[in-house]
Amino acid sequence: MSIDRTKIRWNGWGWAAHRDTLSSREDIWTWLAAELGMPSLLATPARALDDIPLSPPRLDADARARLVEMLGPDRVRDDAYERAFHALGQSYHDLLRLRAGDLALAPDAVLYPRGTDEVLALLAFCAERDIAVVPYGGGTSVVGGVNATPGAFRSVVTLDLSGMDRLIDIDTAARTATAEAGIYGPVLETGLAAKGMTLGHFPQSFEFSTLGGWIAHRGAGQNSSRYGRAQDWLVSAKLATPKGLLDTNGFPGSSAGPQLNDIVLGSEGAFGIVTEATVRLHPQPSAHDYRGYLFRDFATGAAAIRTAVQDELSATMLRLSDSEETRFYRAYGAVGKKKGLKEMFAQAILDTRGFDAKACALIAGFEGDTATVETSRKHFAAIARRFGALPLGRSQGERWREGRFHGPYSRDPMMGRGLGVDTLETATRWPNVDALYTAVRTALDAAMRETAPRPGAHGVVLAHISHSYSDGASLYFTYIFPRSLDDDVAQWRKIKSAASDAIAAHGGTISHHHGVGEDHLPWIAQEKGPLGIEVLRAIKSSLDPKGILNPGKLIPR
Ligand SMILES: Cc1cc2nc3c(=O)[nH]c(=O)nc-3n(C[C@H](O)[C@H](O)[C@H](O)COP(=O)(O)OP(=O)(O)OC[C@H]3O[C@@H](n4cnc5c(N)ncnc54)[C@H](O)[C@@H]3O)c2cc1C
């Protein structure tokens, strides 16, 4: 295994050794309390694993012995750490339960296969013995995708793919690579970089997520405008199912009927287990340019992005924060700092140019060879100018690029201070972006006020356009709120439902890149329609007739 899993936190984000510089910043907590209408924040520490009782594994002794025969004792694990680590994923809802010591969904055992044949044998065995199987890559699902839910079965095992992390082949002529599905992002990219190549799939969870997870939830990296999302770069996959191996046999192009890759992409472990995949590559970019712009308001910034995308400008990322996200991060960055001459001068420029509280920051990123980067950057700068934007220079963009994977580390300290912090995302066509944005923001704001722990307390909603297409864009919301400690799971459910209802009612998809899992299940039937759900059920029952794979995810019963 190339990544040492014991060094990753079981009930929070990232490396256990990561230095937490936030918890001791009392000035930040005081500022945040005021932002949320609270007199002060609370201390809500997570429970230690040693203090949490775990129910005994339900796997019968004979089944366990057979699994040990198949894999060896080291690859059949049912110690407390392994069961806790694999109980849930990384959603706010998951972390609420993990931190509170709710390990009701701990799997009965965690299995570490090595290779497609072992996965096939394990699936056949589990189907024969009526044991539910939850596929697990990096476990960064934020929709309940890896929850070890047994469904109708007595016992459940988690099948952890991290032991299958070989980069099998790089074909530089075809610009493709084949790798095992459990390979982590950094391991894959390091291997590709040695040949001057990149996949370019960089979700914010990049360091702790795997190739199989990216495919299985149909993900989109932050740079998908240039490198594509999973459906663009997947050439073919091997899907191990209880009925045998489905090899999707990809071609550069094919009109031989519907493409089987579409059964694999977004299947969330409910149809089978991706064991290997072949993916399209790009040369490592020799140049990059990330810089900031300030637009007068959200609609103007969105119009600039739409123009750029419809002009087929080669951008790697165009990310537009709304005015609240722009204000919040600016204020956060200023906590504890004295306002110097430089800041006062910058503010005076904004004032004289008519930028007020509605102003929205945009990061424009370009990668490739020097000439392409320069041409595209200039093209976007001209569009931005046409829309009255103020260029903010490279430092804004570089700061974002350097800190792009650090943000999630602030969630655990916030949860330790009685705060809730969650994200959700959607997408819609351009003419509807503004209406959907307003509807979701309004729903989140109202639900956070309604469930606040005291009168006057409220949340903050931060939003940005994260990915854009010629026909529309995705909207990504982060919401921070004081927790209602009486029942913080019920509070989360109310807020999540209000936002999801607003998405469904206002023409958005229930997920642009997080997937369905358990959390989005109540809204999927409306999005797919009755016949769509029937088709998904038919695929599931032909590949997994007993329904052992990832019960309770993706497809409503
Ligand atoms: C802080 C944070 C930031 C994130 N940012 C992004 C982002 O920018 N873009 C994005 O797309 N997502 C993002 N996500 C969501 C999540 O990281 C992605 O879902 C990720 O790609 C999942 O990969 P994983 O290996 O962790 O999969 P897991 O979480 O282990 O699994 C995800 C789903 O796929 C299934 N699965 C996993 N491996 C396999 C396999 N080999 N075969 C079949 N099924 C499998 C699981 O059963 C589950 O249903 C983010 C999550 C977090 C916590």
PDB file of C-alpha atoms in Angstrom, residues 165-415:
ATOM      1  CA  ASP A 165      -3.040   0.525  -6.492  1.00  0.00           C
ATOM      2  CA  ARG A 166      -0.751  -0.473  -9.348  1.00  0.00           C
ATOM      3  CA  LEU A 167      -0.190   1.816 -12.293  1.00  0.00           C
ATOM      4  CA  ILE A 168      -0.232  -1.018 -14.820  1.00  0.00           C
ATOM      5  CA  ASP A 169       0.678   0.676 -18.071  1.00  0.00           C
ATOM      6  CA  ILE A 170       1.237   4.046 -19.700  1.00  0.00           C
ATOM      7  CA  ASP A 171       0.767   4.152 -23.458  1.00  0.00           C
ATOM      8  CA  THR A 172       2.461   7.368 -24.540  1.00  0.00           C
ATOM      9  CA  ALA A 173       1.440   6.924 -28.202  1.00  0.00           C
ATOM     10  CA  ALA A 174      -2.276   6.643 -27.370  1.00  0.00           C
ATOM     11  CA  ARG A 175      -1.875   8.946 -24.373  1.00  0.00           C
ATOM     12  CA  THR A 176      -3.697   6.544 -22.082  1.00  0.00           C
ATOM     13  CA  ALA A 177      -2.875   4.836 -18.802  1.00  0.00           C
ATOM     14  CA  THR A 178      -4.278   1.735 -17.166  1.00  0.00           C
ATOM     15  CA  ALA A 179      -4.326   1.500 -13.394  1.00  0.00           C
ATOM     16  CA  GLU A 180      -5.960  -0.466 -10.612  1.00  0.00           C
ATOM     17  CA  ALA A 181      -8.959   1.314  -9.147  1.00  0.00           C
ATOM     18  CA  GLY A 182      -7.665   1.739  -5.602  1.00  0.00           C
ATOM     19  CA  ILE A 183      -4.787   3.993  -6.620  1.00  0.00           C
ATOM     20  CA  TYR A 184      -4.817   7.296  -4.725  1.00  0.00           C
ATOM     21  CA  GLY A 185      -4.672  10.595  -6.606  1.00  0.00           C
ATOM     22  CA  PRO A 186      -1.106  11.590  -5.649  1.00  0.00           C
ATOM     23  CA  VAL A 187       0.289   8.102  -6.366  1.00  0.00           C
ATOM     24  CA  LEU A 188      -1.332   8.072  -9.801  1.00  0.00           C
ATOM     25  CA  GLU A 189      -0.175  11.578 -10.691  1.00  0.00           C
ATOM     26  CA  THR A 190       3.382  10.900  -9.506  1.00  0.00           C
ATOM     27  CA  GLY A 191       3.554   7.837 -11.753  1.00  0.00           C
ATOM     28  CA  LEU A 192       2.154   9.748 -14.712  1.00  0.00           C
ATOM     29  CA  ALA A 193       4.430  12.747 -14.133  1.00  0.00           C
ATOM     30  CA  ALA A 194       7.457  10.446 -14.452  1.00  0.00           C
ATOM     31  CA  LYS A 195       6.413  10.016 -18.105  1.00  0.00           C
ATOM     32  CA  GLY A 196       5.581  13.703 -18.552  1.00  0.00           C
ATOM     33  CA  MET A 197       1.823  13.052 -18.405  1.00  0.00           C
ATOM     34  CA  THR A 198      -1.148  13.964 -16.223  1.00  0.00           C
ATOM     35  CA  LEU A 199      -4.768  12.880 -15.891  1.00  0.00           C
ATOM     36  CA  GLY A 200      -5.565  16.359 -14.543  1.00  0.00           C
ATOM     37  CA  HIS A 201      -8.360  15.147 -12.239  1.00  0.00           C
ATOM     38  CA  PHE A 202      -7.933  17.248  -9.096  1.00  0.00           C
ATOM     39  CA  PRO A 203     -11.009  17.189  -6.867  1.00  0.00           C
ATOM     40  CA  GLN A 204     -10.533  19.081  -3.616  1.00  0.00           C
ATOM     41  CA  SER A 205     -10.345  15.605  -2.048  1.00  0.00           C
ATOM     42  CA  PHE A 206      -7.502  14.652  -4.439  1.00  0.00           C
ATOM     43  CA  GLU A 207      -4.990  13.598  -1.772  1.00  0.00           C
ATOM     44  CA  PHE A 208      -7.379  11.120  -0.123  1.00  0.00           C
ATOM     45  CA  SER A 209      -9.510   9.786  -2.976  1.00  0.00           C
ATOM     46  CA  THR A 210      -8.991   7.081  -5.579  1.00  0.00           C
ATOM     47  CA  LEU A 211      -9.400   6.485  -9.291  1.00  0.00           C
ATOM     48  CA  GLY A 212     -12.249   3.992  -8.707  1.00  0.00           C
ATOM     49  CA  GLY A 213     -14.110   6.465  -6.495  1.00  0.00           C
ATOM     50  CA  TRP A 214     -13.758   9.240  -9.090  1.00  0.00           C
ATOM     51  CA  ILE A 215     -15.301   6.978 -11.758  1.00  0.00           C
ATOM     52  CA  ALA A 216     -17.941   5.396  -9.531  1.00  0.00           C
ATOM     53  CA  HIS A 217     -19.404   8.742  -8.487  1.00  0.00           C
ATOM     54  CA  ARG A 218     -18.904  10.475 -11.869  1.00  0.00           C
ATOM     55  CA  GLY A 219     -16.726  13.160 -10.338  1.00  0.00           C
ATOM     56  CA  ALA A 220     -15.386  16.449 -11.634  1.00  0.00           C
ATOM     57  CA  GLY A 221     -11.996  17.824 -10.652  1.00  0.00           C
ATOM     58  CA  GLN A 222     -11.459  21.531 -10.103  1.00  0.00           C
ATOM     59  CA  ASN A 223      -9.681  21.719 -13.486  1.00  0.00           C
ATOM     60  CA  SER A 224     -12.313  19.844 -15.460  1.00  0.00           C
ATOM     61  CA  SER A 225     -12.735  22.697 -17.966  1.00  0.00           C
ATOM     62  CA  ARG A 226      -9.387  21.677 -19.425  1.00  0.00           C
ATOM     63  CA  TYR A 227      -8.960  18.009 -18.472  1.00  0.00           C
ATOM     64  CA  GLY A 228     -12.595  16.891 -18.494  1.00  0.00           C
ATOM     65  CA  ARG A 229     -14.608  15.083 -15.856  1.00  0.00           C
ATOM     66  CA  ALA A 230     -14.729  11.305 -15.319  1.00  0.00           C
ATOM     67  CA  GLN A 231     -17.047  10.668 -18.261  1.00  0.00           C
ATOM     68  CA  ASP A 232     -14.663  12.541 -20.573  1.00  0.00           C
ATOM     69  CA  TRP A 233     -11.449  10.792 -19.586  1.00  0.00           C
ATOM     70  CA  LEU A 234     -12.640   7.230 -18.967  1.00  0.00           C
ATOM     71  CA  VAL A 235     -11.703   4.967 -21.893  1.00  0.00           C
ATOM     72  CA  SER A 236     -12.733   1.639 -20.393  1.00  0.00           C
ATOM     73  CA  ALA A 237     -13.191  -0.159 -17.101  1.00  0.00           C
ATOM     74  CA  LYS A 238     -13.296  -3.629 -15.641  1.00  0.00           C
ATOM     75  CA  LEU A 239     -16.353  -4.010 -13.452  1.00  0.00           C
ATOM     76  CA  ALA A 240     -16.428  -7.086 -11.196  1.00  0.00           C
ATOM     77  CA  THR A 241     -20.009  -8.084 -10.429  1.00  0.00           C
ATOM     78  CA  PRO A 242     -21.657 -11.026  -8.637  1.00  0.00           C
ATOM     79  CA  LYS A 243     -22.550 -12.270 -12.146  1.00  0.00           C
ATOM     80  CA  GLY A 244     -18.970 -12.088 -13.471  1.00  0.00           C
ATOM     81  CA  LEU A 245     -16.693  -9.559 -15.143  1.00  0.00           C
ATOM     82  CA  LEU A 246     -18.029  -6.760 -17.341  1.00  0.00           C
ATOM     83  CA  ASP A 247     -15.239  -5.277 -19.476  1.00  0.00           C
ATOM     84  CA  THR A 248     -16.430  -2.118 -21.190  1.00  0.00           C
ATOM     85  CA  ASN A 249     -13.744  -2.328 -23.910  1.00  0.00           C
ATOM     86  CA  GLY A 250     -13.472   1.338 -24.797  1.00  0.00           C
ATOM     87  CA  PHE A 251     -12.585   2.678 -28.209  1.00  0.00           C
ATOM     88  CA  PRO A 252     -11.537   6.182 -29.268  1.00  0.00           C
ATOM     89  CA  GLY A 253     -15.016   6.433 -30.764  1.00  0.00           C
ATOM     90  CA  SER A 254     -17.727   3.879 -31.398  1.00  0.00           C
ATOM     91  CA  SER A 255     -21.302   3.786 -32.600  1.00  0.00           C
ATOM     92  CA  ALA A 256     -21.742   0.172 -31.572  1.00  0.00           C
ATOM     93  CA  GLY A 257     -24.853   0.838 -29.549  1.00  0.00           C
ATOM     94  CA  PRO A 258     -25.088   2.388 -26.081  1.00  0.00           C
ATOM     95  CA  GLN A 259     -21.687   2.493 -24.410  1.00  0.00           C
ATOM     96  CA  LEU A 260     -21.192   0.268 -21.375  1.00  0.00           C
ATOM     97  CA  ASN A 261     -18.964   2.881 -19.725  1.00  0.00           C
ATOM     98  CA  ASP A 262     -22.192   4.678 -18.884  1.00  0.00           C
ATOM     99  CA  ILE A 263     -23.212   1.772 -16.675  1.00  0.00           C
ATOM    100  CA  VAL A 264     -19.976   2.112 -14.755  1.00  0.00           C
ATOM    101  CA  LEU A 265     -19.788   5.909 -14.444  1.00  0.00           C
ATOM    102  CA  GLY A 266     -21.875   7.048 -11.496  1.00  0.00           C
ATOM    103  CA  SER A 267     -22.784   3.476 -10.499  1.00  0.00           C
ATOM    104  CA  GLU A 268     -21.595   4.143  -6.919  1.00  0.00           C
ATOM    105  CA  GLY A 269     -20.704   0.542  -6.217  1.00  0.00           C
ATOM    106  CA  ALA A 270     -24.315  -0.562  -6.691  1.00  0.00           C
ATOM    107  CA  PHE A 271     -23.714  -2.377 -10.007  1.00  0.00           C
ATOM    108  CA  GLY A 272     -20.244  -3.762  -9.440  1.00  0.00           C
ATOM    109  CA  ILE A 273     -16.720  -2.973  -8.362  1.00  0.00           C
ATOM    110  CA  VAL A 274     -14.361  -1.151 -10.698  1.00  0.00           C
ATOM    111  CA  THR A 275     -11.093  -3.060 -10.460  1.00  0.00           C
ATOM    112  CA  GLU A 276      -9.112  -1.458 -13.298  1.00  0.00           C
ATOM    113  CA  ALA A 277      -9.588   1.490 -15.615  1.00  0.00           C
ATOM    114  CA  THR A 278      -7.941   2.945 -18.695  1.00  0.00           C
ATOM    115  CA  VAL A 279      -7.966   6.729 -18.840  1.00  0.00           C
ATOM    116  CA  ARG A 280      -7.008   9.487 -21.287  1.00  0.00           C
ATOM    117  CA  LEU A 281      -3.943  11.578 -20.459  1.00  0.00           C
ATOM    118  CA  HIS A 282      -2.568  15.008 -21.263  1.00  0.00           C
ATOM    119  CA  PRO A 283       1.043  16.197 -21.322  1.00  0.00           C
ATOM    120  CA  GLN A 284       2.122  17.844 -18.085  1.00  0.00           C
ATOM    121  CA  PRO A 285       1.485  21.564 -18.574  1.00  0.00           C
ATOM    122  CA  SER A 286       4.723  23.495 -19.000  1.00  0.00           C
ATOM    123  CA  ALA A 287       3.093  26.755 -17.907  1.00  0.00           C
ATOM    124  CA  HIS A 288       0.251  27.931 -15.720  1.00  0.00           C
ATOM    125  CA  ASP A 289      -1.325  31.244 -14.883  1.00  0.00           C
ATOM    126  CA  TYR A 290      -3.917  31.734 -12.134  1.00  0.00           C
ATOM    127  CA  ARG A 291      -5.091  35.237 -11.306  1.00  0.00           C
ATOM    128  CA  GLY A 292      -7.931  37.135  -9.724  1.00  0.00           C
ATOM    129  CA  TYR A 293     -10.546  39.584 -11.021  1.00  0.00           C
ATOM    130  CA  LEU A 294     -13.259  41.536  -9.256  1.00  0.00           C
ATOM    131  CA  PHE A 295     -16.668  41.890 -10.889  1.00  0.00           C
ATOM    132  CA  ARG A 296     -19.347  44.380  -9.883  1.00  0.00           C
ATOM    133  CA  ASP A 297     -21.882  41.659  -9.111  1.00  0.00           C
ATOM    134  CA  PHE A 298     -22.638  37.964  -9.558  1.00  0.00           C
ATOM    135  CA  ALA A 299     -24.698  38.326 -12.736  1.00  0.00           C
ATOM    136  CA  THR A 300     -21.912  40.260 -14.491  1.00  0.00           C
ATOM    137  CA  GLY A 301     -19.257  37.738 -13.454  1.00  0.00           C
ATOM    138  CA  ALA A 302     -21.482  34.852 -14.586  1.00  0.00           C
ATOM    139  CA  ALA A 303     -22.045  36.557 -17.936  1.00  0.00           C
ATOM    140  CA  ALA A 304     -18.265  36.892 -18.394  1.00  0.00           C
ATOM    141  CA  ILE A 305     -17.801  33.161 -17.718  1.00  0.00           C
ATOM    142  CA  ARG A 306     -20.611  32.268 -20.117  1.00  0.00           C
ATOM    143  CA  THR A 307     -19.025  34.429 -22.815  1.00  0.00           C
ATOM    144  CA  ALA A 308     -15.602  32.857 -22.243  1.00  0.00           C
ATOM    145  CA  VAL A 309     -16.941  29.304 -22.362  1.00  0.00           C
ATOM    146  CA  GLN A 310     -19.128  29.943 -25.394  1.00  0.00           C
ATOM    147  CA  ASP A 311     -16.141  31.614 -27.147  1.00  0.00           C
ATOM    148  CA  GLU A 312     -14.432  28.213 -26.574  1.00  0.00           C
ATOM    149  CA  LEU A 313     -11.634  29.876 -24.664  1.00  0.00           C
ATOM    150  CA  SER A 314      -9.205  27.294 -23.307  1.00  0.00           C
ATOM    151  CA  ALA A 315      -9.548  27.927 -19.558  1.00  0.00           C
ATOM    152  CA  THR A 316      -8.558  25.389 -16.910  1.00  0.00           C
ATOM    153  CA  MET A 317     -10.776  26.887 -14.244  1.00  0.00           C
ATOM    154  CA  LEU A 318     -13.134  29.862 -13.952  1.00  0.00           C
ATOM    155  CA  ARG A 319     -14.442  30.148 -10.413  1.00  0.00           C
ATOM    156  CA  LEU A 320     -16.727  33.006  -9.455  1.00  0.00           C
ATOM    157  CA  SER A 321     -17.523  33.624  -5.777  1.00  0.00           C
ATOM    158  CA  ASP A 322     -20.761  35.368  -4.910  1.00  0.00           C
ATOM    159  CA  SER A 323     -20.609  38.611  -2.957  1.00  0.00           C
ATOM    160  CA  GLU A 324     -21.056  36.877   0.400  1.00  0.00           C
ATOM    161  CA  GLU A 325     -18.238  34.385  -0.258  1.00  0.00           C
ATOM    162  CA  THR A 326     -16.052  37.285  -1.457  1.00  0.00           C
ATOM    163  CA  ARG A 327     -16.827  39.339   1.646  1.00  0.00           C
ATOM    164  CA  PHE A 328     -16.519  36.412   4.072  1.00  0.00           C
ATOM    165  CA  TYR A 329     -13.075  35.246   2.950  1.00  0.00           C
ATOM    166  CA  ARG A 330     -11.788  38.819   2.788  1.00  0.00           C
ATOM    167  CA  ALA A 331     -13.002  39.455   6.341  1.00  0.00           C
ATOM    168  CA  TYR A 332     -11.609  36.085   7.515  1.00  0.00           C
ATOM    169  CA  GLY A 333      -8.209  36.924   6.050  1.00  0.00           C
ATOM    170  CA  ALA A 334      -8.247  40.276   7.833  1.00  0.00           C
ATOM    171  CA  VAL A 335      -8.972  38.894  11.329  1.00  0.00           C
ATOM    172  CA  GLY A 336      -6.147  39.751  13.696  1.00  0.00           C
ATOM    173  CA  LYS A 337      -4.402  41.966  11.147  1.00  0.00           C
ATOM    174  CA  LYS A 338      -4.083  45.709  11.520  1.00  0.00           C
ATOM    175  CA  LYS A 339      -5.392  47.645   8.555  1.00  0.00           C
ATOM    176  CA  GLY A 340      -2.259  49.066   6.916  1.00  0.00           C
ATOM    177  CA  LEU A 341      -1.853  51.749   4.308  1.00  0.00           C
ATOM    178  CA  LYS A 342      -1.911  49.154   1.543  1.00  0.00           C
ATOM    179  CA  GLU A 343      -5.363  47.872   2.519  1.00  0.00           C
ATOM    180  CA  MET A 344      -6.760  51.384   2.917  1.00  0.00           C
ATOM    181  CA  PHE A 345      -5.387  52.305  -0.512  1.00  0.00           C
ATOM    182  CA  ALA A 346      -6.928  49.166  -2.069  1.00  0.00           C
ATOM    183  CA  GLN A 347     -10.293  49.991  -0.473  1.00  0.00           C
ATOM    184  CA  ALA A 348     -10.115  53.575  -1.754  1.00  0.00           C
ATOM    185  CA  ILE A 349      -9.551  52.273  -5.302  1.00  0.00           C
ATOM    186  CA  LEU A 350     -12.569  49.989  -5.010  1.00  0.00           C
ATOM    187  CA  ASP A 351     -14.711  52.828  -3.683  1.00  0.00           C
ATOM    188  CA  THR A 352     -13.728  55.282  -6.418  1.00  0.00           C
ATOM    189  CA  ARG A 353     -14.363  52.683  -9.121  1.00  0.00           C
ATOM    190  CA  GLY A 354     -17.816  51.953  -7.771  1.00  0.00           C
ATOM    191  CA  PHE A 355     -17.236  48.418  -6.396  1.00  0.00           C
ATOM    192  CA  ASP A 356     -19.502  47.978  -3.392  1.00  0.00           C
ATOM    193  CA  ALA A 357     -20.763  45.115  -1.219  1.00  0.00           C
ATOM    194  CA  LYS A 358     -22.107  43.340  -4.302  1.00  0.00           C
ATOM    195  CA  ALA A 359     -18.579  42.812  -5.717  1.00  0.00           C
ATOM    196  CA  CYS A 360     -17.631  39.228  -6.598  1.00  0.00           C
ATOM    197  CA  ALA A 361     -14.137  37.729  -6.920  1.00  0.00           C
ATOM    198  CA  LEU A 362     -13.235  35.380  -9.751  1.00  0.00           C
ATOM    199  CA  ILE A 363     -10.183  33.161 -10.152  1.00  0.00           C
ATOM    200  CA  ALA A 364      -9.229  32.414 -13.744  1.00  0.00           C
ATOM    201  CA  GLY A 365      -6.726  29.594 -14.260  1.00  0.00           C
ATOM    202  CA  PHE A 366      -4.938  28.563 -17.431  1.00  0.00           C
ATOM    203  CA  GLU A 367      -2.561  25.637 -18.015  1.00  0.00           C
ATOM    204  CA  GLY A 368      -0.750  24.258 -21.033  1.00  0.00           C
ATOM    205  CA  ASP A 369       2.189  25.382 -23.115  1.00  0.00           C
ATOM    206  CA  THR A 370       3.381  28.945 -22.664  1.00  0.00           C
ATOM    207  CA  ALA A 371       1.865  30.267 -25.892  1.00  0.00           C
ATOM    208  CA  THR A 372      -1.611  28.784 -25.256  1.00  0.00           C
ATOM    209  CA  VAL A 373      -1.643  29.990 -21.665  1.00  0.00           C
ATOM    210  CA  GLU A 374      -0.691  33.498 -22.729  1.00  0.00           C
ATOM    211  CA  THR A 375      -3.233  33.653 -25.562  1.00  0.00           C
ATOM    212  CA  SER A 376      -6.074  32.334 -23.378  1.00  0.00           C
ATOM    213  CA  ARG A 377      -5.184  34.580 -20.465  1.00  0.00           C
ATOM    214  CA  LYS A 378      -5.227  37.649 -22.705  1.00  0.00           C
ATOM    215  CA  HIS A 379      -8.499  36.565 -24.272  1.00  0.00           C
ATOM    216  CA  PHE A 380     -10.106  36.235 -20.833  1.00  0.00           C
ATOM    217  CA  ALA A 381      -8.592  39.523 -19.654  1.00  0.00           C
ATOM    218  CA  ALA A 382     -10.262  41.225 -22.633  1.00  0.00           C
ATOM    219  CA  ILE A 383     -13.631  39.641 -21.788  1.00  0.00           C
ATOM    220  CA  ALA A 384     -13.249  40.646 -18.137  1.00  0.00           C
ATOM    221  CA  ARG A 385     -12.450  44.205 -19.190  1.00  0.00           C
ATOM    222  CA  ARG A 386     -15.534  44.271 -21.397  1.00  0.00           C
ATOM    223  CA  PHE A 387     -17.622  43.311 -18.356  1.00  0.00           C
ATOM    224  CA  GLY A 388     -16.039  46.053 -16.243  1.00  0.00           C
ATOM    225  CA  ALA A 389     -13.914  43.768 -14.009  1.00  0.00           C
ATOM    226  CA  LEU A 390     -10.944  44.939 -11.994  1.00  0.00           C
ATOM    227  CA  PRO A 391      -7.826  42.744 -12.443  1.00  0.00           C
ATOM    228  CA  LEU A 392      -6.448  41.696  -9.043  1.00  0.00           C
ATOM    229  CA  GLY A 393      -3.212  40.169 -10.255  1.00  0.00           C
ATOM    230  CA  ARG A 394      -1.489  36.816  -9.893  1.00  0.00           C
ATOM    231  CA  SER A 395      -1.072  36.695  -6.122  1.00  0.00           C
ATOM    232  CA  GLN A 396      -4.815  36.061  -5.600  1.00  0.00           C
ATOM    233  CA  GLY A 397      -4.756  33.184  -8.062  1.00  0.00           C
ATOM    234  CA  GLU A 398      -1.524  31.669  -6.775  1.00  0.00           C
ATOM    235  CA  ARG A 399      -2.795  31.821  -3.192  1.00  0.00           C
ATOM    236  CA  TRP A 400      -5.887  29.888  -4.220  1.00  0.00           C
ATOM    237  CA  ARG A 401      -3.776  27.342  -6.124  1.00  0.00           C
ATOM    238  CA  GLU A 402      -1.377  26.763  -3.236  1.00  0.00           C
ATOM    239  CA  GLY A 403      -4.171  26.342  -0.678  1.00  0.00           C
ATOM    240  CA  ARG A 404      -6.550  24.369  -2.894  1.00  0.00           C
ATOM    241  CA  PHE A 405      -6.370  21.144  -0.857  1.00  0.00           C
ATOM    242  CA  HIS A 406      -6.088  22.754   2.614  1.00  0.00           C
ATOM    243  CA  GLY A 407      -9.641  24.076   3.060  1.00  0.00           C
ATOM    244  CA  PRO A 408     -11.157  20.808   4.364  1.00  0.00           C
ATOM    245  CA  TYR A 409      -8.787  20.860   7.360  1.00  0.00           C
ATOM    246  CA  SER A 410     -10.752  23.759   8.871  1.00  0.00           C
ATOM    247  CA  ARG A 411     -13.943  21.690   9.185  1.00  0.00           C
ATOM    248  CA  ASP A 412     -12.833  19.626  12.203  1.00  0.00           C
ATOM    249  CA  PRO A 413     -11.826  22.613  14.369  1.00  0.00           C
ATOM    250  CA  MET A 414     -15.133  24.260  13.454  1.00  0.00           C
ATOM    251  CA  MET A 415     -17.059  21.164  14.458  1.00  0.00           C
TER     252      MET A 415
END
